[in-house]
Tab-separated table of C-alpha atoms in Angstrom:
chain	number	residue	atom	x	y	z
A	1	MET	CA	-6.124	9.876	30.538
A	2	SER	CA	-2.675	10.317	31.969
A	3	LEU	CA	0.190	11.915	30.098
A	4	ARG	CA	1.983	8.576	29.857
A	5	GLN	CA	-1.041	6.850	28.268
A	6	SER	CA	-1.563	9.778	25.931
A	7	SER	CA	2.000	9.679	24.636
A	8	GLY	CA	1.740	5.894	24.196
A	9	THR	CA	-1.374	6.190	22.065
A	10	HIS	CA	0.220	8.971	20.043
A	11	GLN	CA	3.254	6.787	19.430
A	12	ALA	CA	1.027	3.863	18.407
A	13	ALA	CA	-0.878	6.175	16.073
A	14	ARG	CA	2.379	7.353	14.522
A	15	ILE	CA	3.521	3.753	13.973
A	16	ILE	CA	0.207	2.780	12.365
A	17	ALA	CA	0.373	5.785	10.031
A	18	ILE	CA	3.980	4.981	9.075
A	19	VAL	CA	3.150	1.326	8.360
A	20	ALA	CA	0.201	2.387	6.192
A	21	ASP	CA	2.446	4.849	4.334
A	22	VAL	CA	5.115	2.202	3.716
A	23	MET	CA	2.538	-0.281	2.429
A	24	ALA	CA	1.055	2.304	0.081
A	25	ALA	CA	4.545	3.372	-1.050
A	26	ILE	CA	5.493	-0.199	-1.958
A	27	ILE	CA	2.330	-0.567	-4.008
A	28	GLY	CA	2.891	2.846	-5.603
A	29	LEU	CA	6.461	1.951	-6.522
A	30	TRP	CA	5.258	-1.254	-8.157
A	31	ILE	CA	2.689	0.689	-10.202
A	32	ILE	CA	5.446	3.048	-11.368
A	33	MET	CA	7.783	0.146	-12.161
A	34	TYR	CA	5.024	-1.557	-14.142
A	35	LEU	CA	4.155	1.577	-16.100
A	36	LEU	CA	7.833	2.216	-16.888
A	37	ASP	CA	8.234	-1.416	-18.000
A	38	ALA	CA	10.976	-2.160	-15.483
A	39	ASN	CA	13.098	-5.273	-15.901
A	40	ARG	CA	11.130	-7.957	-14.052
A	41	THR	CA	14.219	-10.116	-13.556
A	42	ASN	CA	15.813	-7.405	-11.398
A	43	ASP	CA	15.759	-8.364	-7.721
A	44	LEU	CA	14.307	-5.035	-6.543
A	45	VAL	CA	11.555	-5.070	-9.158
A	46	GLU	CA	10.754	-8.698	-8.363
A	47	PHE	CA	10.615	-7.912	-4.629
A	48	LEU	CA	8.292	-4.944	-5.217
A	49	GLN	CA	6.037	-6.996	-7.489
A	50	GLU	CA	5.728	-9.896	-5.054
A	51	THR	CA	5.207	-7.640	-2.044
A	52	ALA	CA	2.678	-5.437	-3.832
A	53	ARG	CA	0.799	-8.488	-5.072
A	54	TRP	CA	0.651	-9.858	-1.525
A	55	LEU	CA	-0.492	-6.502	-0.106
A	56	ALA	CA	-3.075	-6.006	-2.861
A	57	GLY	CA	-4.143	-9.640	-3.075
A	58	TRP	CA	-7.737	-8.662	-2.431
A	59	SER	CA	-7.867	-5.989	-5.154
A	60	TYR	CA	-5.227	-6.516	-7.845
A	61	ASP	CA	-7.539	-8.522	-10.120
A	62	LEU	CA	-10.753	-6.764	-9.128
A	63	PHE	CA	-11.194	-4.774	-12.339
A	64	THR	CA	-11.372	-6.174	-15.875
A	65	PHE	CA	-10.211	-3.326	-18.079
A	66	ASP	CA	-8.989	-4.279	-21.538
A	67	ALA	CA	-5.675	-2.490	-21.098
A	68	ASP	CA	-3.276	-4.196	-18.688
A	69	TRP	CA	-1.917	-0.874	-17.411
A	70	ALA	CA	-5.421	0.278	-16.413
A	71	ARG	CA	-6.038	-2.973	-14.548
A	72	VAL	CA	-2.760	-2.593	-12.636
A	73	VAL	CA	-3.318	1.071	-11.795
A	74	ALA	CA	-6.929	0.545	-10.699
A	75	GLY	CA	-6.429	-2.694	-8.780
A	76	TYR	CA	-3.211	-1.849	-7.005
A	77	GLY	CA	-4.117	1.827	-6.664
A	78	LEU	CA	-7.306	0.909	-4.853
A	79	ALA	CA	-5.320	-1.125	-2.336
A	80	ALA	CA	-2.833	1.714	-1.802
A	81	LEU	CA	-5.624	4.222	-1.215
A	82	ALA	CA	-7.415	1.838	1.143
A	83	TYR	CA	-4.269	1.331	3.229
A	84	LEU	CA	-3.689	5.081	3.398
A	85	PHE	CA	-7.289	5.886	4.273
A	86	ILE	CA	-7.788	3.129	6.843
A	87	GLY	CA	-4.327	3.485	8.393
A	88	HIS	CA	-4.618	7.226	8.838
A	89	ALA	CA	-8.228	6.970	10.043
A	90	VAL	CA	-7.187	4.489	12.748
A	91	ALA	CA	-4.191	6.642	13.654
A	92	GLY	CA	-6.390	9.736	13.885
A	93	ARG	CA	-8.850	7.908	16.076
A	94	LEU	CA	-6.059	6.844	18.440
A	95	ARG	CA	-4.811	10.415	18.733
A	96	ARG	CA	-8.147	11.651	20.114
């Protein structure tokens, strides 16, 4: 592999890792906002909630704990961990 191709794949890997980190950070911020009972009519909180719900659409209602906070932490947390794990695994694979 030439130096030019190698640097291109490293740059792509870096971008994938950054995107995965941003997605997980948005979900993590929503979990924190939820646990701290943030004002849901605030534009930032509303944006984080809607974005996190879209990102975690496949997992946010996966668990049926009795406590709402546990359901939010488990459902959204699973999505955040999956994005981190998969994003960094793909990025690591591209770097090889």
